[in-house]
mmCIF file of C-alpha atoms in Angstrom:
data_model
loop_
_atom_site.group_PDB
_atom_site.id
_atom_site.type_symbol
_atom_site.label_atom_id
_atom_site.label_comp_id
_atom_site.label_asym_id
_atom_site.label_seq_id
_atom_site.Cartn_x
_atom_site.Cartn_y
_atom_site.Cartn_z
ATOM 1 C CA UNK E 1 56.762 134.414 -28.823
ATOM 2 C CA UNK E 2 53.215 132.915 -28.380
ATOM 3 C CA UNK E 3 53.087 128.673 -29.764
ATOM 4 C CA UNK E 4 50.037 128.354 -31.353
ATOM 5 C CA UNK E 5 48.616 125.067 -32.171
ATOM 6 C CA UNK E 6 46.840 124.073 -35.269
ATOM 7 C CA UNK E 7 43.617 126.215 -35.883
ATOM 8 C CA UNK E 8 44.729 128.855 -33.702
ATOM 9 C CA UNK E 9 43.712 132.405 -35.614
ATOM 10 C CA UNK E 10 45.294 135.823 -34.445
ATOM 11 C CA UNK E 11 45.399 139.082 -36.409
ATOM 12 C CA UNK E 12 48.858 140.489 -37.152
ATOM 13 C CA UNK E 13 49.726 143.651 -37.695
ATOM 14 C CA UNK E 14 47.192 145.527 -36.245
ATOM 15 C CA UNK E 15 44.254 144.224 -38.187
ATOM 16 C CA UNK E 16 45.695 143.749 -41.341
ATOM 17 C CA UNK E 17 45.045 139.985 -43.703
ATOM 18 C CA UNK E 18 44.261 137.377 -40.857
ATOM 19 C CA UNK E 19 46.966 134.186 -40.432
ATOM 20 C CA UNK E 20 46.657 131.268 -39.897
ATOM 21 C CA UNK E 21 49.282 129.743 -37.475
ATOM 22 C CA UNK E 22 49.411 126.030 -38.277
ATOM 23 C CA UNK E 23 51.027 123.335 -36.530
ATOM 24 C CA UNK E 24 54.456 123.366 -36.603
ATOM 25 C CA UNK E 25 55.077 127.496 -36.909
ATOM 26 C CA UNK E 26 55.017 129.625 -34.301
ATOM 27 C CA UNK E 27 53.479 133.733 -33.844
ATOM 28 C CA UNK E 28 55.349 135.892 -32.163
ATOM 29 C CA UNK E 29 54.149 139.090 -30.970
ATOM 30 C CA UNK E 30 55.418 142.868 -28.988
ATOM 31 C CA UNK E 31 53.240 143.691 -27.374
ATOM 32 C CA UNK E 32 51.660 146.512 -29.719
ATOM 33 C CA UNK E 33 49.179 144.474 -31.936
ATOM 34 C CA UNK E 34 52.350 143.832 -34.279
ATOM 35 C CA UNK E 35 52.247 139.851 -34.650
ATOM 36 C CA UNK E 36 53.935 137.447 -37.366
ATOM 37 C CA UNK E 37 53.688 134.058 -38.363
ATOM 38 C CA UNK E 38 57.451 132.416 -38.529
ATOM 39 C CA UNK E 39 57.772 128.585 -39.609
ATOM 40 C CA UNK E 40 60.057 126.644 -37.097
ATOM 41 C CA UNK E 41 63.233 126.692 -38.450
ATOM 42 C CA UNK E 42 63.235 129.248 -40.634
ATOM 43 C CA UNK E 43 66.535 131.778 -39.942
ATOM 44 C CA UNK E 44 65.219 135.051 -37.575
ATOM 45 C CA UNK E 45 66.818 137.632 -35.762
ATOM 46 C CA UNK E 46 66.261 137.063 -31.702
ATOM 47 C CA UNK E 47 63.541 139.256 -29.802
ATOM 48 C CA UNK E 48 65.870 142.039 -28.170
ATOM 49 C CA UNK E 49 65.598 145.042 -26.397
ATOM 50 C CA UNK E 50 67.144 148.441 -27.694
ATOM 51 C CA UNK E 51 67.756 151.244 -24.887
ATOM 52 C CA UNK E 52 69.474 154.330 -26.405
ATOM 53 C CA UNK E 53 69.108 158.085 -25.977
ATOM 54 C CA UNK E 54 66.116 158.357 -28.143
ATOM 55 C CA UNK E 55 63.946 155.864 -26.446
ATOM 56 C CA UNK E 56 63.659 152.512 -25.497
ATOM 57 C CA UNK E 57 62.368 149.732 -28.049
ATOM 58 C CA UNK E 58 61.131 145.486 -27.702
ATOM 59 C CA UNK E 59 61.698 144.172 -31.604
ATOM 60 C CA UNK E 60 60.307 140.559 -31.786
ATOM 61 C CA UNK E 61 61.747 137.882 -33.674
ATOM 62 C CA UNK E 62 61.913 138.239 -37.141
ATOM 63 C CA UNK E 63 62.115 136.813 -39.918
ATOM 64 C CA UNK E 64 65.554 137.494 -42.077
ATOM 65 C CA UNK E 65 65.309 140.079 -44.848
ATOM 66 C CA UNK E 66 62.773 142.086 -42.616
ATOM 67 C CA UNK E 67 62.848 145.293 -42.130
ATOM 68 C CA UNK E 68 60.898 146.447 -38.930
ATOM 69 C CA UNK E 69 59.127 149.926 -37.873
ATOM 70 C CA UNK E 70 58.712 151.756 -34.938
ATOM 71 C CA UNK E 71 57.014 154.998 -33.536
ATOM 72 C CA UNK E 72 59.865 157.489 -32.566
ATOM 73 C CA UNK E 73 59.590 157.259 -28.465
ATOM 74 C CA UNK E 74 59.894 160.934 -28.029
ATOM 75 C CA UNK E 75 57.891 161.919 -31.161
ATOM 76 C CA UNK E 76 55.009 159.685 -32.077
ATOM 77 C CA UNK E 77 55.066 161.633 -35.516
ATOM 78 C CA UNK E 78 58.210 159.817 -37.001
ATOM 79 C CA UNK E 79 59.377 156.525 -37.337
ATOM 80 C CA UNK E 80 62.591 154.492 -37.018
ATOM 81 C CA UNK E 81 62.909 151.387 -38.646
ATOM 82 C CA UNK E 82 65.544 148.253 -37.811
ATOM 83 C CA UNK E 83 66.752 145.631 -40.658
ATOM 84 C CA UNK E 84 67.418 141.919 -39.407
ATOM 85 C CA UNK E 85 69.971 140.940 -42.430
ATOM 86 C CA UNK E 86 70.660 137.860 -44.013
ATOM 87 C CA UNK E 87 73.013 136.435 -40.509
ATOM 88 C CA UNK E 88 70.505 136.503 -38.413
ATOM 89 C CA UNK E 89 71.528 139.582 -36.892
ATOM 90 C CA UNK E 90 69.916 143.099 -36.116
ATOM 91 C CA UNK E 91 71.498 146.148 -38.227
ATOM 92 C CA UNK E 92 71.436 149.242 -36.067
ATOM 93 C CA UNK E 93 68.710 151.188 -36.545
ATOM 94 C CA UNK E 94 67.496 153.890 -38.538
ATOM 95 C CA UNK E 95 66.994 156.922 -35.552
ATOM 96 C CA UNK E 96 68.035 160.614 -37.583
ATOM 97 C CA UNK E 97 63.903 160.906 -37.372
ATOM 98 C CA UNK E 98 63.666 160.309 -33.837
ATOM 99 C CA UNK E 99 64.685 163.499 -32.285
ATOM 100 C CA UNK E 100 61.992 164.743 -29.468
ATOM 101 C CA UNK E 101 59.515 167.446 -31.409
ATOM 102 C CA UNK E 102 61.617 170.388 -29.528
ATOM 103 C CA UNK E 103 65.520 168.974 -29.852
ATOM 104 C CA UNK E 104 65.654 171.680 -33.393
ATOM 105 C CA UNK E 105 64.535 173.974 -31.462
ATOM 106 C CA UNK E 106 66.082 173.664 -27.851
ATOM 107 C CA UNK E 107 69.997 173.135 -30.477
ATOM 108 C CA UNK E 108 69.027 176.407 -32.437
ATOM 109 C CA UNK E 109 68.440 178.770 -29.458
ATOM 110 C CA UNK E 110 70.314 181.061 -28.882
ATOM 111 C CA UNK E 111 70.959 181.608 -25.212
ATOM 112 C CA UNK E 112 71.698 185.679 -25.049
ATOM 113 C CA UNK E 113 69.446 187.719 -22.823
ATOM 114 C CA UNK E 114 66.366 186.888 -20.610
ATOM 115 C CA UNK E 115 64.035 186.562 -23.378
ATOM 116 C CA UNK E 116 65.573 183.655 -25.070
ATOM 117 C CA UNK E 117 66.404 181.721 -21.188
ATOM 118 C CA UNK E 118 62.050 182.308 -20.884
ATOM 119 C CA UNK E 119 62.097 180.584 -24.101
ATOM 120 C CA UNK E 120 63.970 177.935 -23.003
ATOM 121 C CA UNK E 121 61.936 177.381 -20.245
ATOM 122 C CA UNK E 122 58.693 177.387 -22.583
ATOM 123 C CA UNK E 123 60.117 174.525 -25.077
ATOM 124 C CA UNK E 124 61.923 172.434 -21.966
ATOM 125 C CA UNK E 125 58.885 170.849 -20.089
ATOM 126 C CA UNK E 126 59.049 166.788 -18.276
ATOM 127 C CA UNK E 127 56.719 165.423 -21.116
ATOM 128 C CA UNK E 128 58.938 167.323 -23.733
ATOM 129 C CA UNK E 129 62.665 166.364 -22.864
ATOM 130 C CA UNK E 130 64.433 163.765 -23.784
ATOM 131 C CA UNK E 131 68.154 162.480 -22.983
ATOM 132 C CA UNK E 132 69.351 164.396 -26.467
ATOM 133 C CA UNK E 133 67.534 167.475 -25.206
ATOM 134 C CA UNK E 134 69.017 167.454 -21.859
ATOM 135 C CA UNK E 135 72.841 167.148 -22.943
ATOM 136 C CA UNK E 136 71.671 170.018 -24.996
ATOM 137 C CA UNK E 137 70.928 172.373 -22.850
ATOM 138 C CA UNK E 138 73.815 171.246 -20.021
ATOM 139 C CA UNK E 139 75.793 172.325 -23.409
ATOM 140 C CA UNK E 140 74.607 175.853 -22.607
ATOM 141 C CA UNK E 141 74.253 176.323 -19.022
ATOM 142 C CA UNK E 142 77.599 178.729 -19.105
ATOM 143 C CA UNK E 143 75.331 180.889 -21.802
ATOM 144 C CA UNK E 144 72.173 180.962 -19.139
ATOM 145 C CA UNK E 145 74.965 181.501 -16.621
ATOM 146 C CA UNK E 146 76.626 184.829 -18.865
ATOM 147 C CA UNK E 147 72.943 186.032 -19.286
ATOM 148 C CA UNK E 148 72.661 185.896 -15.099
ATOM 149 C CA UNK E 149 75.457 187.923 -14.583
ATOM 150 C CA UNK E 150 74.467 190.696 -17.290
ATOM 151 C CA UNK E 151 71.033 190.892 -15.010
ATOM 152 C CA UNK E 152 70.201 193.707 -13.142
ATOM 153 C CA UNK E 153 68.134 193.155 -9.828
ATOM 154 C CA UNK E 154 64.822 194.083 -11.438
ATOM 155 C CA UNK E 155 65.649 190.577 -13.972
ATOM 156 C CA UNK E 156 67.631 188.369 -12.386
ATOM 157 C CA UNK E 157 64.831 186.763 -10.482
ATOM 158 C CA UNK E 158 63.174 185.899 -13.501
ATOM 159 C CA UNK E 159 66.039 184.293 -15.189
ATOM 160 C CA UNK E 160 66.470 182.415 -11.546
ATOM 161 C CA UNK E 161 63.336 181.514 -11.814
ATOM 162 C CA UNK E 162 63.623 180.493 -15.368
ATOM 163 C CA UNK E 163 66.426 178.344 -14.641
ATOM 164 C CA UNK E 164 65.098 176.098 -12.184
ATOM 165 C CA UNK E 165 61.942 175.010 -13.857
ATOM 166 C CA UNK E 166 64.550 174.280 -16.905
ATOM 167 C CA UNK E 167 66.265 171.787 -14.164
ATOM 168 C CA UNK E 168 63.618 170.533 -12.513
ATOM 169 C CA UNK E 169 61.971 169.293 -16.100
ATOM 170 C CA UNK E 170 64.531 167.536 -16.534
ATOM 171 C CA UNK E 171 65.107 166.118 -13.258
ATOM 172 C CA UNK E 172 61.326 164.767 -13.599
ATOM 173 C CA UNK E 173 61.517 163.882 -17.098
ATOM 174 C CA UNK E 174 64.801 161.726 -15.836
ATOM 175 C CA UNK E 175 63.297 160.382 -12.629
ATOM 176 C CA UNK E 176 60.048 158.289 -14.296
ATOM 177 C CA UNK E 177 60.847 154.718 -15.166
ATOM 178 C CA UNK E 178 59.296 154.800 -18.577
ATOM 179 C CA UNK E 179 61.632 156.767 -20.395
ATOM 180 C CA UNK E 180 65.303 155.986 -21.496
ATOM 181 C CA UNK E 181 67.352 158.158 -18.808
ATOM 182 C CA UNK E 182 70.652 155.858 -18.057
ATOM 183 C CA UNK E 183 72.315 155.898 -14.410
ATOM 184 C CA UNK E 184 75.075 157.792 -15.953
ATOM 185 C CA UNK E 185 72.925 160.312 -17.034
ATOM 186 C CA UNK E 186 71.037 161.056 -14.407
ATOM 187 C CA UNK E 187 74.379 161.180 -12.500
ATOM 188 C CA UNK E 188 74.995 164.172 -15.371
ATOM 189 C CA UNK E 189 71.990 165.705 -14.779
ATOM 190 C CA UNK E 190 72.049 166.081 -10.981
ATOM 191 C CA UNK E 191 76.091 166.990 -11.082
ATOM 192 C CA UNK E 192 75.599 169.177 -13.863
ATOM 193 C CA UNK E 193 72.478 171.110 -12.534
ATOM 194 C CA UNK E 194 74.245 171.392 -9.104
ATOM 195 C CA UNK E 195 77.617 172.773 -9.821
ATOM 196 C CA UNK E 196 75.524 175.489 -12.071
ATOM 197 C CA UNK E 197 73.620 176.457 -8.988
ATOM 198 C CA UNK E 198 76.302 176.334 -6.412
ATOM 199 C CA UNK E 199 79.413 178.467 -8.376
ATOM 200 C CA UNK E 200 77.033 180.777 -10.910
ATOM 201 C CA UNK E 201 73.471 181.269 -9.148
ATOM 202 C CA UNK E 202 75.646 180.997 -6.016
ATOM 203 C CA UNK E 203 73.093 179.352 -4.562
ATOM 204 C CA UNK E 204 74.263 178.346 -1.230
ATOM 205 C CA UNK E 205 73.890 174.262 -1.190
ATOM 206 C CA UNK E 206 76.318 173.752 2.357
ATOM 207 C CA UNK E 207 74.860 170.916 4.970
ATOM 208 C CA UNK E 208 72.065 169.685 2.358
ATOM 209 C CA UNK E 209 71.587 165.453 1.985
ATOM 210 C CA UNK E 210 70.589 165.795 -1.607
ATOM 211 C CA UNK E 211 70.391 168.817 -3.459
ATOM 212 C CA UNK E 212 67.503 167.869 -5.229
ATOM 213 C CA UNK E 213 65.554 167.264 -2.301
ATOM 214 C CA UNK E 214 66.715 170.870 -1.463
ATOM 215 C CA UNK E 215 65.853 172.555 -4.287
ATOM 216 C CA UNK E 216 62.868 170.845 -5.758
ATOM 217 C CA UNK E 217 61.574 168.568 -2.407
ATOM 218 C CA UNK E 218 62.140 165.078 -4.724
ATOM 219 C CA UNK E 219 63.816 162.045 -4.140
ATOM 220 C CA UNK E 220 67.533 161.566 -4.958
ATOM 221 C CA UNK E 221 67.704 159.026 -7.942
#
């Protein structure tokens, strides 16, 4: 939170009615122009952090009774919003809005034939995916798999082809810092993608440091 001293002016909530933060109170703010003015002593919730697989979210102290909104992480469209109750203590929050704007899309798919794999590729890009959407589709890598084997030679390179950009979105999307990728997952990601190659591309991985490196030239996480 910020002390203010008497006199001191800031606007809350992104420009809405100006407060005044007296002596004696204290304005505590996220970060994102969301600011409120909280008397000493009165009963708040603690500034926390909240990592989960739809994003990662600061909530600033607040006042008891509150109920506090958020921009979904993955899609700015929707909202999620966190109660602090009457203890002093942070409900879960609200997230069944806060799917990315292709996780419908990616769980309705039916993996079948080469078409639907392209498709796949289309809706699964690094800006795109989030940690929902990638346990999603390592949900249906035996389906891209089945449609691999049906291919003929004409095919099969674009469904190879197909396949990797699918992996290496997500392998970017779960190497940059700002999103809410855990260790664990990654760990999924790289294990998952890698045992898919390796026994149903039968992509020969032998005597490679990181398959990653290998495959896409990055960095092992």
């Amino acid at each position: 939170g910020i002390n203010a001293e008497y006199g001191d002016r800031y606007q809350p909530n992104m420009g809405q009615t100006e407060c005044l933060v007296c002596e004696g109170e204290t304005g505590a703010g996220d970060g994102e122009g969301n600011t409120q003015c909280i008397q000493r002593g009165a009963k708040t919730c603690e500034s926390t952090k909240y990592h989960s697989s739809i994003g990662n979210y600061d909530f600033i102290e607040t006042l008891t009774g509150q109920v506090v909104t958020k921009e979904c992480f993955y899609n700015r469209e929707q909202t999620l919003t966190r109660q602090c109750n009457t203890d002093g203590e942070w409900e879960e929050p609200e997230t069944s809005r806060c799917n990315s704007k292709v996780t419908e899309k990616v769980e309705q798919l039916d993996i079948k034939d080469t078409e639907s794999v392209t498709t796949l590729e289309e809706l699964v890009t690094e800006e795109s995916v989030g940690v929902k959407d990638c346990n999603i589709i390592i949900e249906k890598f035996d389906n891209i798999a089945d449609v691999f084997d049906e291919q003929n030679s004409t095919t099969v390179d674009t469904v190879t082809e197909s396949s990797l950009n699918i992996m290496n979105s997500m392998v970017n999307a779960a190497s940059k810092e700002s999103v809410s990728f855990t260790q664990d997952m990654k760990n999924k990601i790289v294990l998952s993608t890698e045992e898919f190659l390796k026994t149903r591309l039968k992509f020969d991985l032998s005597g490679t440091e990181n398959y990653t490196r290998y495959i896409w030239g990055g960095e092992p996480f």
